[in-house]
């Protein structure tokens, strides 16, 4: 039997992109809140004996996790052969250390939670920094899709003479891969973060520039403060307005408007989180990853 895909609320459009890339059925489910705020989940399509895939991007994760958990447990209860999760954006990856006494390494707790109710996970560029691989914290098979090739293709087709700028040391992994694929120079700035919204970024070394167009590339844009600080340094250095590319356009609160107001040429993102800036499609690569996971897993999960 072909796998069945269920779109968690808000993931319907992305699920249709996936469905075009994998031969599967899109399942129907009913999901709502009881008057007291608890989640109601009902799978309307048959799942017995089938590979079931839930599609749920995990920005704003706290409100999404309970319905996802209940849906996945229900699929298992109703006899699903295996339950996979396609999470284009994977939450809780940034708390990967105990930065202050009394904190937990919540990336690991979140991973243990997901590993308990899913048989596999496919995602796009999770924020791997102090954890180097997902299997350091996830105990289920995982596959990571890299957005760099799709970002590089977008840049190569549209930007004259690009110079890729990574706003901080962590972004070097994306900036360098994108620059290599586009065959253009890249620079990485230094970032100091002293609070959720307090970010300072070093001035760029402009030797790589020579009339190039700055293209800022980062994995997550959350408060937008990292990008905004980098845009300011670029503008202070007398360089042209940058194009800002985000793998995961989280855009918390007014981040998108704030970034636009900072003086950017354009803001572009991958479609890991639905946003008007989505111009780079990574659904097909994610579909391939999901299929590979289903092939390598033994039937009993
Ligand atoms: C952190 O290291 C990440 O790569 C991003 O730079 C960071 O998450 C961006 O966050 P914000 O938009 O809140 O500055």
XYZ file of C-alpha atoms and ligand atoms in Angstrom:
315
model
C 0.000 0.000 0.000
C 1.232 3.474 -0.790
C 2.132 5.755 2.139
C -0.427 8.199 3.436
C 0.454 11.830 4.153
C -1.411 13.897 6.720
C -0.989 17.666 6.780
C -1.093 19.088 10.272
C -2.945 22.451 10.291
C -1.099 25.079 8.258
C 0.950 22.495 6.323
C -1.582 21.786 3.579
C 0.205 23.663 0.774
C 3.591 22.137 1.577
C 1.977 18.674 1.778
C 0.639 19.090 -1.756
C 4.190 19.924 -2.926
C 5.412 16.726 -1.224
C 2.561 14.709 -2.652
C 3.581 15.710 -6.164
C 7.071 14.375 -5.471
C 6.188 11.081 -3.725
C 3.617 8.631 -4.879
C 1.260 8.621 -1.921
C -2.232 9.479 -0.762
C -3.111 12.652 1.111
C -5.169 11.576 4.122
C -8.037 13.414 5.745
C -8.162 14.223 9.415
C -10.349 16.232 11.710
C -8.604 18.419 14.205
C -10.114 21.009 16.490
C -10.071 22.240 20.047
C -12.579 21.152 22.656
C -14.201 24.132 24.420
C -11.761 23.669 27.300
C -8.770 24.063 24.973
C -7.806 20.388 24.728
C -7.031 18.992 21.264
C -9.422 16.725 19.356
C -7.887 14.542 16.665
C -9.626 12.059 14.373
C -7.988 10.289 11.432
C -10.663 9.983 8.754
C -8.542 7.951 6.315
C -7.591 4.335 7.021
C -4.045 3.908 8.325
C -3.992 0.219 9.319
C -0.892 -1.495 7.940
C 0.304 1.642 6.166
C 3.259 3.975 6.316
C 1.879 7.169 7.773
C 3.659 10.496 7.358
C 2.712 13.594 9.297
C 3.820 16.884 7.796
C 4.290 19.528 10.437
C 6.746 22.368 10.371
C 7.694 23.180 13.930
C 7.975 26.931 14.246
C 5.843 28.061 17.233
C 6.184 24.442 18.386
C 4.487 24.480 21.746
C 1.001 24.915 20.281
C 1.659 22.306 17.584
C 3.216 19.512 19.587
C 0.161 18.228 21.448
C -2.013 17.794 18.323
C 0.951 16.199 16.532
C 1.647 13.853 19.425
C -2.013 12.794 19.644
C -2.263 12.293 15.868
C 0.883 10.156 15.768
C -0.175 8.065 18.780
C -3.620 7.630 17.241
C -2.070 6.406 13.983
C -0.083 3.833 15.924
C -3.121 2.826 17.942
C -5.060 2.295 14.692
C -2.377 -0.042 13.357
C -0.108 2.190 11.230
C 2.930 0.240 10.097
C 5.296 3.140 10.782
C 4.805 6.776 11.635
C 7.190 9.308 10.105
C 7.481 13.024 10.638
C 8.396 15.501 7.930
C 9.242 18.676 9.829
C 10.688 21.197 7.352
C 11.704 23.351 10.344
C 12.849 21.536 13.456
C 12.305 23.416 16.693
C 14.291 23.645 19.909
C 17.671 23.095 18.286
C 19.259 26.294 19.585
C 19.205 25.415 23.291
C 22.044 22.964 22.743
C 23.973 23.749 25.929
C 23.407 24.837 29.490
C 24.191 28.520 28.987
C 23.127 29.469 32.517
C 22.935 27.498 35.708
C 19.532 25.880 36.154
C 18.770 25.617 32.425
C 18.117 22.334 30.658
C 19.529 21.252 27.309
C 16.042 21.368 25.886
C 17.119 20.368 22.379
C 17.809 16.915 23.853
C 14.524 16.775 25.779
C 12.585 17.761 22.689
C 14.452 15.138 20.648
C 13.636 12.438 23.209
C 9.961 13.449 23.053
C 9.767 13.252 19.241
C 11.792 10.019 19.174
C 9.209 8.462 21.461
C 6.200 8.886 19.157
C 7.749 8.864 15.659
C 9.665 6.144 13.840
C 11.674 8.517 11.654
C 12.231 12.190 10.991
C 13.130 14.173 7.881
C 13.972 17.852 8.156
C 15.840 20.726 6.515
C 19.071 22.184 7.894
C 18.440 21.820 11.617
C 20.488 24.234 13.712
C 23.447 21.933 14.363
C 26.036 23.801 16.330
C 27.144 22.167 19.556
C 25.340 18.998 18.494
C 27.032 17.955 15.273
C 24.534 15.367 14.118
C 20.876 14.788 14.862
C 21.583 11.259 16.052
C 23.467 12.695 19.020
C 20.053 13.580 20.443
C 17.476 11.745 18.285
C 17.238 7.988 18.786
C 15.199 7.403 15.588
C 16.542 7.386 12.013
C 16.771 10.911 10.630
C 17.632 12.567 7.336
C 18.701 16.138 6.837
C 18.073 17.994 3.598
C 20.503 20.805 2.860
C 19.038 23.970 1.426
C 22.382 25.237 0.070
C 22.013 23.768 -3.465
C 18.552 25.310 -3.923
C 19.708 28.644 -2.473
C 22.760 28.616 -4.738
C 20.581 27.954 -7.771
C 18.298 30.850 -6.836
C 21.265 33.204 -6.452
C 23.039 32.054 -9.609
C 19.925 32.704 -11.695
C 19.180 36.157 -10.294
C 22.098 37.974 -8.677
C 24.891 39.666 -10.577
C 28.306 39.260 -9.026
C 27.173 38.000 -5.590
C 29.289 38.018 -2.429
C 27.822 35.667 0.172
C 27.829 37.015 3.720
C 27.351 34.790 6.756
C 26.333 36.942 9.728
C 28.018 34.730 12.339
C 30.387 31.810 12.776
C 27.553 29.270 12.801
C 26.402 30.460 9.392
C 29.739 29.594 7.787
C 28.476 26.094 6.976
C 25.698 27.559 4.764
C 27.635 30.549 3.449
C 30.608 28.437 2.344
C 28.490 25.748 0.664
C 26.386 28.318 -1.170
C 29.473 30.276 -2.279
C 31.155 27.103 -3.510
C 28.116 26.135 -5.573
C 27.697 29.649 -7.013
C 31.479 29.995 -7.440
C 31.647 33.346 -5.749
C 33.459 34.728 -2.686
C 32.074 34.630 0.834
C 32.786 36.428 4.100
C 31.707 35.531 7.602
C 31.080 38.213 10.210
C 31.488 37.881 13.955
C 28.422 38.074 16.155
C 28.037 38.796 19.843
C 24.608 38.093 21.296
C 23.941 39.389 24.787
C 20.163 38.774 24.867
C 17.259 37.574 22.722
C 17.197 40.902 20.889
C 20.640 42.320 21.667
C 22.989 41.473 18.848
C 26.221 43.051 17.648
C 27.965 42.093 14.425
C 31.486 42.981 13.295
C 32.158 45.176 10.257
C 32.825 43.169 7.104
C 36.261 42.860 5.556
C 35.457 44.291 2.123
C 38.445 42.900 0.239
C 36.267 40.203 -1.375
C 33.771 42.770 -2.659
C 34.962 44.586 -5.773
C 31.509 45.865 -6.757
C 29.698 42.693 -5.739
C 26.135 42.388 -4.446
C 26.017 41.342 -0.792
C 23.802 38.311 -0.182
C 23.259 37.542 3.482
C 22.564 33.857 4.133
C 21.505 32.498 7.511
C 19.659 29.414 8.677
C 17.053 30.928 11.005
C 15.624 34.438 11.049
C 13.749 34.690 14.312
C 13.795 38.168 15.892
C 15.641 39.326 12.760
C 18.233 41.052 14.932
C 21.153 39.052 13.521
C 20.244 39.967 9.945
C 19.461 43.568 10.900
C 22.834 44.032 12.628
C 24.592 42.543 9.590
C 22.615 44.766 7.188
C 23.665 47.832 9.207
C 27.359 46.882 9.120
C 27.136 46.284 5.370
C 25.467 49.649 4.808
C 27.921 51.393 7.202
C 30.755 50.028 5.059
C 29.236 51.856 2.068
C 28.199 48.624 0.352
C 24.965 48.153 -1.626
C 21.716 47.038 0.044
C 21.954 43.306 0.640
C 19.622 40.530 -0.431
C 18.744 38.526 2.709
C 18.144 34.796 2.394
C 16.823 32.714 5.225
C 16.450 28.947 5.226
C 13.823 29.125 7.986
C 11.723 32.327 7.982
C 10.479 32.139 11.577
C 10.007 35.945 11.732
C 8.880 36.352 15.328
C 6.648 39.379 16.057
C 7.558 42.319 13.827
C 10.865 40.784 12.647
C 9.937 40.817 8.967
C 8.835 44.462 8.993
C 11.896 45.426 11.072
C 14.223 43.728 8.616
C 12.543 45.388 5.643
C 12.933 48.746 7.355
C 16.662 48.128 7.922
C 17.433 48.832 4.253
C 17.497 45.556 2.344
C 17.230 44.982 -1.372
C 15.025 41.898 -0.988
C 14.147 39.209 1.553
C 13.878 35.651 0.321
C 13.325 32.345 2.105
C 12.938 28.622 1.625
C 9.420 27.253 2.018
C 10.164 25.420 5.276
C 7.726 27.813 6.997
C 4.941 29.386 4.930
C 5.747 33.074 4.404
C 5.300 35.614 1.578
C 9.103 35.567 1.074
C 9.126 31.849 0.120
C 10.825 31.698 -3.276
C 13.022 28.641 -2.799
C 11.273 25.280 -2.863
C 12.853 22.419 -0.917
C 9.823 20.083 -0.912
C 11.156 17.731 -3.548
C 14.439 17.151 -1.703
C 12.489 16.507 1.470
C 10.235 14.043 -0.318
C 13.302 12.138 -1.519
C 14.630 12.031 2.063
C 11.311 10.678 3.352
C 11.235 7.953 0.714
C 14.821 6.957 1.512
C 13.981 6.687 5.197
C 10.989 4.454 4.474
C 13.183 2.228 2.306
C 16.013 1.828 4.807
C 13.774 1.138 7.782
C 12.767 -2.435 8.535
C 9.004 -2.987 8.327
C 8.638 -3.462 12.065
C 10.082 0.004 12.510
C 22.061 31.455 15.380
O 23.182 31.110 15.531
C 21.343 31.286 14.096
O 22.171 30.818 13.088
C 20.690 32.573 13.662
O 21.689 33.536 13.352
C 19.819 33.109 14.749
O 18.947 32.103 15.152
C 19.027 34.296 14.281
O 18.204 34.712 15.311
P 17.617 36.166 15.328
O 16.871 36.363 14.063
O 16.718 36.161 16.547
O 18.756 37.104 15.505
